[in-house]
């Protein structure tokens, strides 16, 4: 069984994430989506909410498993016998940090990182930008799956 992991914060999942997960799901038997818990970062959505949204919008792939993890990504991989991390690269600006993490991860445990070029439609897209634009009433309907759009409107609705 060939396994890979797509890790991230997914606060919330965007169309860019879905594109990478979908492409990875064609290359591997099972794609694990790991919502990495960072206790020092206050999210807009709880980890359980993020997981529920990711499950909903990736269910049609049929080979995607979603769960949260608190700890090192390489430890997540070791526990599940996952040899590969799949990451989207949006632009050169992503490369420096992603390269550092990839080199650290292979040095720590031998887990490979594979970079997938992001669909140019989503090269500017990030969860942070989506939240900022949505907070100020901008239209993000083309940037996130429909269930995420509903959750964003619900969460950001003024009292
Ligand atoms: O969506 P993000 O916030 O850009 O994802 C970053 C993430 C969660 C993939 C990265 O911070 C990570 O792998 N965190 C887990 C802890 C860890 O393994 N840190 C060492 C990385 S070399």
PDB file of C-alpha atoms and ligand atoms in Angstrom:
ATOM      1  CA  UNK A   1       0.000   0.000   0.000  1.00  0.00           C
ATOM      2  CA  UNK A   2       1.626   3.281  -1.099  1.00  0.00           C
ATOM      3  CA  UNK A   3       0.916   6.046   1.381  1.00  0.00           C
ATOM      4  CA  UNK A   4       1.604   9.789   1.463  1.00  0.00           C
ATOM      5  CA  UNK A   5       0.704  12.621   3.782  1.00  0.00           C
ATOM      6  CA  UNK A   6      -0.490  16.139   2.968  1.00  0.00           C
ATOM      7  CA  UNK A   7       0.146  18.113   6.185  1.00  0.00           C
ATOM      8  CA  UNK A   8      -0.977  21.601   7.108  1.00  0.00           C
ATOM      9  CA  UNK A   9      -3.030  23.833   9.353  1.00  0.00           C
ATOM     10  CA  UNK A  10      -6.044  23.890   7.020  1.00  0.00           C
ATOM     11  CA  UNK A  11      -7.680  26.839   8.808  1.00  0.00           C
ATOM     12  CA  UNK A  12      -9.680  26.461   6.603  1.00  0.00           C
ATOM     13  CA  UNK A  13      -9.031  24.150   3.646  1.00  0.00           C
ATOM     14  CA  UNK A  14      -8.979  26.060   0.332  1.00  0.00           C
ATOM     15  CA  UNK A  15      -9.387  25.076  -3.311  1.00  0.00           C
ATOM     16  CA  UNK A  16      -5.584  25.104  -3.524  1.00  0.00           C
ATOM     17  CA  UNK A  17      -5.341  22.430  -0.817  1.00  0.00           C
ATOM     18  CA  UNK A  18      -8.100  20.370  -2.433  1.00  0.00           C
ATOM     19  CA  UNK A  19      -6.246  20.499  -5.761  1.00  0.00           C
ATOM     20  CA  UNK A  20      -3.034  19.145  -4.199  1.00  0.00           C
ATOM     21  CA  UNK A  21      -4.846  16.458  -2.169  1.00  0.00           C
ATOM     22  CA  UNK A  22      -6.782  15.356  -5.265  1.00  0.00           C
ATOM     23  CA  UNK A  23      -3.633  15.094  -7.360  1.00  0.00           C
ATOM     24  CA  UNK A  24      -1.857  13.161  -4.594  1.00  0.00           C
ATOM     25  CA  UNK A  25      -4.857  10.821  -4.353  1.00  0.00           C
ATOM     26  CA  UNK A  26      -4.240   9.767  -7.977  1.00  0.00           C
ATOM     27  CA  UNK A  27      -0.592   8.931  -7.254  1.00  0.00           C
ATOM     28  CA  UNK A  28      -0.960   7.061  -3.950  1.00  0.00           C
ATOM     29  CA  UNK A  29      -3.213   4.304  -2.658  1.00  0.00           C
ATOM     30  CA  UNK A  30      -3.977   6.269   0.515  1.00  0.00           C
ATOM     31  CA  UNK A  31      -3.493   9.986   1.172  1.00  0.00           C
ATOM     32  CA  UNK A  32      -3.424  11.012   4.814  1.00  0.00           C
ATOM     33  CA  UNK A  33      -4.395  14.608   5.448  1.00  0.00           C
ATOM     34  CA  UNK A  34      -2.781  15.579   8.750  1.00  0.00           C
ATOM     35  CA  UNK A  35      -4.115  18.639  10.536  1.00  0.00           C
ATOM     36  CA  UNK A  36      -1.033  19.568  12.537  1.00  0.00           C
ATOM     37  CA  UNK A  37      -1.968  21.122  15.874  1.00  0.00           C
ATOM     38  CA  UNK A  38      -0.082  24.276  16.787  1.00  0.00           C
ATOM     39  CA  UNK A  39      -1.140  25.286  20.288  1.00  0.00           C
ATOM     40  CA  UNK A  40       0.497  28.714  19.976  1.00  0.00           C
ATOM     41  CA  UNK A  41      -1.726  29.616  16.989  1.00  0.00           C
ATOM     42  CA  UNK A  42      -5.353  30.533  17.645  1.00  0.00           C
ATOM     43  CA  UNK A  43      -7.347  29.288  14.660  1.00  0.00           C
ATOM     44  CA  UNK A  44     -10.600  30.642  13.244  1.00  0.00           C
ATOM     45  CA  UNK A  45     -11.909  27.066  13.206  1.00  0.00           C
ATOM     46  CA  UNK A  46     -11.367  24.402  15.842  1.00  0.00           C
ATOM     47  CA  UNK A  47      -9.351  21.364  14.821  1.00  0.00           C
ATOM     48  CA  UNK A  48     -12.540  19.246  14.836  1.00  0.00           C
ATOM     49  CA  UNK A  49     -14.293  21.757  12.561  1.00  0.00           C
ATOM     50  CA  UNK A  50     -11.337  21.747  10.149  1.00  0.00           C
ATOM     51  CA  UNK A  51     -11.328  17.949  10.068  1.00  0.00           C
ATOM     52  CA  UNK A  52     -15.077  17.813   9.391  1.00  0.00           C
ATOM     53  CA  UNK A  53     -14.735  20.289   6.491  1.00  0.00           C
ATOM     54  CA  UNK A  54     -11.749  18.446   4.989  1.00  0.00           C
ATOM     55  CA  UNK A  55     -13.591  15.111   5.217  1.00  0.00           C
ATOM     56  CA  UNK A  56     -16.643  16.602   3.524  1.00  0.00           C
ATOM     57  CA  UNK A  57     -14.773  18.145   0.600  1.00  0.00           C
ATOM     58  CA  UNK A  58     -12.400  15.207  -0.042  1.00  0.00           C
ATOM     59  CA  UNK A  59     -14.895  12.345   0.443  1.00  0.00           C
ATOM     60  CA  UNK A  60     -15.356  11.922  -3.328  1.00  0.00           C
ATOM     61  CA  UNK A  61     -11.712  10.891  -3.796  1.00  0.00           C
ATOM     62  CA  UNK A  62     -12.381   7.697  -1.836  1.00  0.00           C
ATOM     63  CA  UNK A  63      -8.814   7.197  -0.571  1.00  0.00           C
ATOM     64  CA  UNK A  64      -8.273  10.202   1.718  1.00  0.00           C
ATOM     65  CA  UNK A  65      -8.014   9.839   5.494  1.00  0.00           C
ATOM     66  CA  UNK A  66      -8.133  12.883   7.737  1.00  0.00           C
ATOM     67  CA  UNK A  67      -6.931  13.243  11.315  1.00  0.00           C
ATOM     68  CA  UNK A  68      -5.245  15.658  13.698  1.00  0.00           C
ATOM     69  CA  UNK A  69      -1.749  15.240  15.093  1.00  0.00           C
ATOM     70  CA  UNK A  70       0.174  17.020  17.829  1.00  0.00           C
ATOM     71  CA  UNK A  71       3.919  16.594  17.390  1.00  0.00           C
ATOM     72  CA  UNK A  72       6.531  16.251  14.693  1.00  0.00           C
ATOM     73  CA  UNK A  73       5.340  15.410  11.200  1.00  0.00           C
ATOM     74  CA  UNK A  74       8.070  12.753  10.895  1.00  0.00           C
ATOM     75  CA  UNK A  75       6.687  11.062  14.011  1.00  0.00           C
ATOM     76  CA  UNK A  76       3.215  11.022  12.424  1.00  0.00           C
ATOM     77  CA  UNK A  77       4.797   9.365   9.367  1.00  0.00           C
ATOM     78  CA  UNK A  78       6.774   6.850  11.440  1.00  0.00           C
ATOM     79  CA  UNK A  79       3.690   5.729  13.369  1.00  0.00           C
ATOM     80  CA  UNK A  80       1.750   5.102  10.142  1.00  0.00           C
ATOM     81  CA  UNK A  81       4.597   3.836   7.937  1.00  0.00           C
ATOM     82  CA  UNK A  82       4.262   6.791   5.526  1.00  0.00           C
ATOM     83  CA  UNK A  83       7.406   7.347   3.401  1.00  0.00           C
ATOM     84  CA  UNK A  84       6.390  10.543   1.578  1.00  0.00           C
ATOM     85  CA  UNK A  85       5.154  14.059   2.305  1.00  0.00           C
ATOM     86  CA  UNK A  86       3.369  15.849  -0.561  1.00  0.00           C
ATOM     87  CA  UNK A  87       3.414  19.652  -0.533  1.00  0.00           C
ATOM     88  CA  UNK A  88       2.156  22.260  -2.980  1.00  0.00           C
ATOM     89  CA  UNK A  89       4.616  24.944  -4.089  1.00  0.00           C
ATOM     90  CA  UNK A  90       2.855  28.172  -5.002  1.00  0.00           C
ATOM     91  CA  UNK A  91       5.788  30.388  -5.857  1.00  0.00           C
ATOM     92  CA  UNK A  92       9.526  30.849  -5.356  1.00  0.00           C
ATOM     93  CA  UNK A  93       8.706  32.540  -2.052  1.00  0.00           C
ATOM     94  CA  UNK A  94       7.453  29.199  -0.692  1.00  0.00           C
ATOM     95  CA  UNK A  95      10.611  27.424  -1.704  1.00  0.00           C
ATOM     96  CA  UNK A  96      13.110  28.596   0.959  1.00  0.00           C
ATOM     97  CA  UNK A  97      11.072  27.478   3.953  1.00  0.00           C
ATOM     98  CA  UNK A  98       9.720  24.345   2.290  1.00  0.00           C
ATOM     99  CA  UNK A  99      13.256  23.286   1.334  1.00  0.00           C
ATOM    100  CA  UNK A 100      14.425  23.776   4.932  1.00  0.00           C
ATOM    101  CA  UNK A 101      11.566  21.645   6.260  1.00  0.00           C
ATOM    102  CA  UNK A 102      12.101  18.955   3.613  1.00  0.00           C
ATOM    103  CA  UNK A 103      15.815  18.746   4.408  1.00  0.00           C
ATOM    104  CA  UNK A 104      15.146  18.677   8.157  1.00  0.00           C
ATOM    105  CA  UNK A 105      12.528  15.948   7.742  1.00  0.00           C
ATOM    106  CA  UNK A 106      14.674  13.673   5.582  1.00  0.00           C
ATOM    107  CA  UNK A 107      17.594  14.213   7.970  1.00  0.00           C
ATOM    108  CA  UNK A 108      15.442  13.348  10.979  1.00  0.00           C
ATOM    109  CA  UNK A 109      13.876  10.206   9.621  1.00  0.00           C
ATOM    110  CA  UNK A 110      14.416   9.572   5.908  1.00  0.00           C
ATOM    111  CA  UNK A 111      10.898  10.689   4.953  1.00  0.00           C
ATOM    112  CA  UNK A 112      10.931  12.159   1.434  1.00  0.00           C
ATOM    113  CA  UNK A 113       9.137  15.368   0.462  1.00  0.00           C
ATOM    114  CA  UNK A 114       7.598  15.697  -2.994  1.00  0.00           C
ATOM    115  CA  UNK A 115       6.719  19.157  -4.257  1.00  0.00           C
ATOM    116  CA  UNK A 116       3.758  19.567  -6.577  1.00  0.00           C
ATOM    117  CA  UNK A 117       3.476  22.825  -8.523  1.00  0.00           C
ATOM    118  CA  UNK A 118       0.269  24.562  -7.498  1.00  0.00           C
ATOM    119  CA  UNK A 119      -2.344  25.103 -10.181  1.00  0.00           C
ATOM    120  CA  UNK A 120      -1.612  28.699 -11.354  1.00  0.00           C
ATOM    121  CA  UNK A 121      -5.259  29.569 -10.637  1.00  0.00           C
ATOM    122  CA  UNK A 122      -4.416  29.215  -6.955  1.00  0.00           C
ATOM    123  CA  UNK A 123      -0.827  30.481  -6.863  1.00  0.00           C
ATOM    124  CA  UNK A 124      -1.740  33.477  -4.692  1.00  0.00           C
ATOM    125  CA  UNK A 125      -4.131  31.584  -2.445  1.00  0.00           C
ATOM    126  CA  UNK A 126      -3.676  30.983   1.282  1.00  0.00           C
ATOM    127  CA  UNK A 127      -6.001  30.301   4.191  1.00  0.00           C
ATOM    128  CA  UNK A 128      -4.842  33.555   5.836  1.00  0.00           C
ATOM    129  CA  UNK A 129      -5.745  35.664   2.785  1.00  0.00           C
ATOM    130  CA  UNK A 130      -9.109  33.946   2.455  1.00  0.00           C
ATOM    131  CA  UNK A 131      -9.897  34.759   6.109  1.00  0.00           C
ATOM    132  CA  UNK A 132      -8.795  38.369   5.715  1.00  0.00           C
ATOM    133  CA  UNK A 133     -10.804  38.973   2.543  1.00  0.00           C
ATOM    134  CA  UNK A 134     -13.874  37.206   3.963  1.00  0.00           C
ATOM    135  CA  UNK A 135     -13.617  39.169   7.225  1.00  0.00           C
ATOM    136  CA  UNK A 136     -14.010  42.409   5.285  1.00  0.00           C
ATOM    137  CA  UNK A 137     -16.884  41.115   3.191  1.00  0.00           C
ATOM    138  CA  UNK A 138     -14.914  40.248   0.041  1.00  0.00           C
ATOM    139  CA  UNK A 139     -16.074  37.457  -2.248  1.00  0.00           C
ATOM    140  CA  UNK A 140     -14.095  34.242  -1.716  1.00  0.00           C
ATOM    141  CA  UNK A 141     -16.629  31.912  -3.324  1.00  0.00           C
ATOM    142  CA  UNK A 142     -14.188  30.973  -6.104  1.00  0.00           C
ATOM    143  CA  UNK A 143     -11.393  30.206  -3.623  1.00  0.00           C
ATOM    144  CA  UNK A 144     -12.920  27.716  -1.193  1.00  0.00           C
ATOM    145  CA  UNK A 145     -15.277  24.740  -1.503  1.00  0.00           C
ATOM    146  CA  UNK A 146     -18.950  25.510  -0.888  1.00  0.00           C
ATOM    147  CA  UNK A 147     -19.148  23.966   2.641  1.00  0.00           C
ATOM    148  CA  UNK A 148     -16.137  26.059   3.678  1.00  0.00           C
ATOM    149  CA  UNK A 149     -17.780  29.201   2.284  1.00  0.00           C
ATOM    150  CA  UNK A 150     -20.870  28.512   4.408  1.00  0.00           C
ATOM    151  CA  UNK A 151     -18.740  27.896   7.501  1.00  0.00           C
ATOM    152  CA  UNK A 152     -16.799  31.122   6.906  1.00  0.00           C
ATOM    153  CA  UNK A 153     -19.963  33.213   6.557  1.00  0.00           C
ATOM    154  CA  UNK A 154     -21.380  31.608   9.681  1.00  0.00           C
ATOM    155  CA  UNK A 155     -18.202  32.181  11.720  1.00  0.00           C
ATOM    156  CA  UNK A 156     -17.600  35.752  10.549  1.00  0.00           C
ATOM    157  CA  UNK A 157     -21.225  36.906  10.655  1.00  0.00           C
ATOM    158  CA  UNK A 158     -21.511  40.077  12.715  1.00  0.00           C
ATOM    159  CA  UNK A 159     -23.687  39.646  15.830  1.00  0.00           C
TER     160      UNK A 159
HETATM  161  O1  LIG B   1      -0.434  24.999   6.595  1.00  0.00           O
HETATM  162  P1  LIG B   1       0.875  25.349   7.231  1.00  0.00           P
HETATM  163  O2  LIG B   1       0.660  26.074   8.556  1.00  0.00           O
HETATM  164  O3  LIG B   1       1.794  26.108   6.313  1.00  0.00           O
HETATM  165  O4  LIG B   1       1.615  23.941   7.558  1.00  0.00           O
HETATM  166  C1  LIG B   1       2.885  23.888   8.168  1.00  0.00           C
HETATM  167  C2  LIG B   1       3.107  22.491   8.775  1.00  0.00           C
HETATM  168  C3  LIG B   1       1.989  22.176   9.763  1.00  0.00           C
HETATM  169  C4  LIG B   1       3.089  21.462   7.661  1.00  0.00           C
HETATM  170  C5  LIG B   1       4.494  22.457   9.477  1.00  0.00           C
HETATM  171  O5  LIG B   1       4.583  23.511  10.386  1.00  0.00           O
HETATM  172  C6  LIG B   1       4.732  21.149  10.209  1.00  0.00           C
HETATM  173  O6  LIG B   1       5.093  20.164   9.588  1.00  0.00           O
HETATM  174  N1  LIG B   1       4.466  21.150  11.547  1.00  0.00           N
HETATM  175  C7  LIG B   1       4.546  19.957  12.362  1.00  0.00           C
HETATM  176  C8  LIG B   1       5.682  20.058  13.379  1.00  0.00           C
HETATM  177  C9  LIG B   1       7.002  19.698  12.726  1.00  0.00           C
HETATM  178  O7  LIG B   1       7.202  18.583  12.266  1.00  0.00           O
HETATM  179  N2  LIG B   1       7.902  20.696  12.675  1.00  0.00           N
HETATM  180  C10 LIG B   1       9.208  20.542  12.065  1.00  0.00           C
HETATM  181  C11 LIG B   1       9.152  20.840  10.588  1.00  0.00           C
HETATM  182  S1  LIG B   1      10.739  20.591   9.845  1.00  0.00           S
END
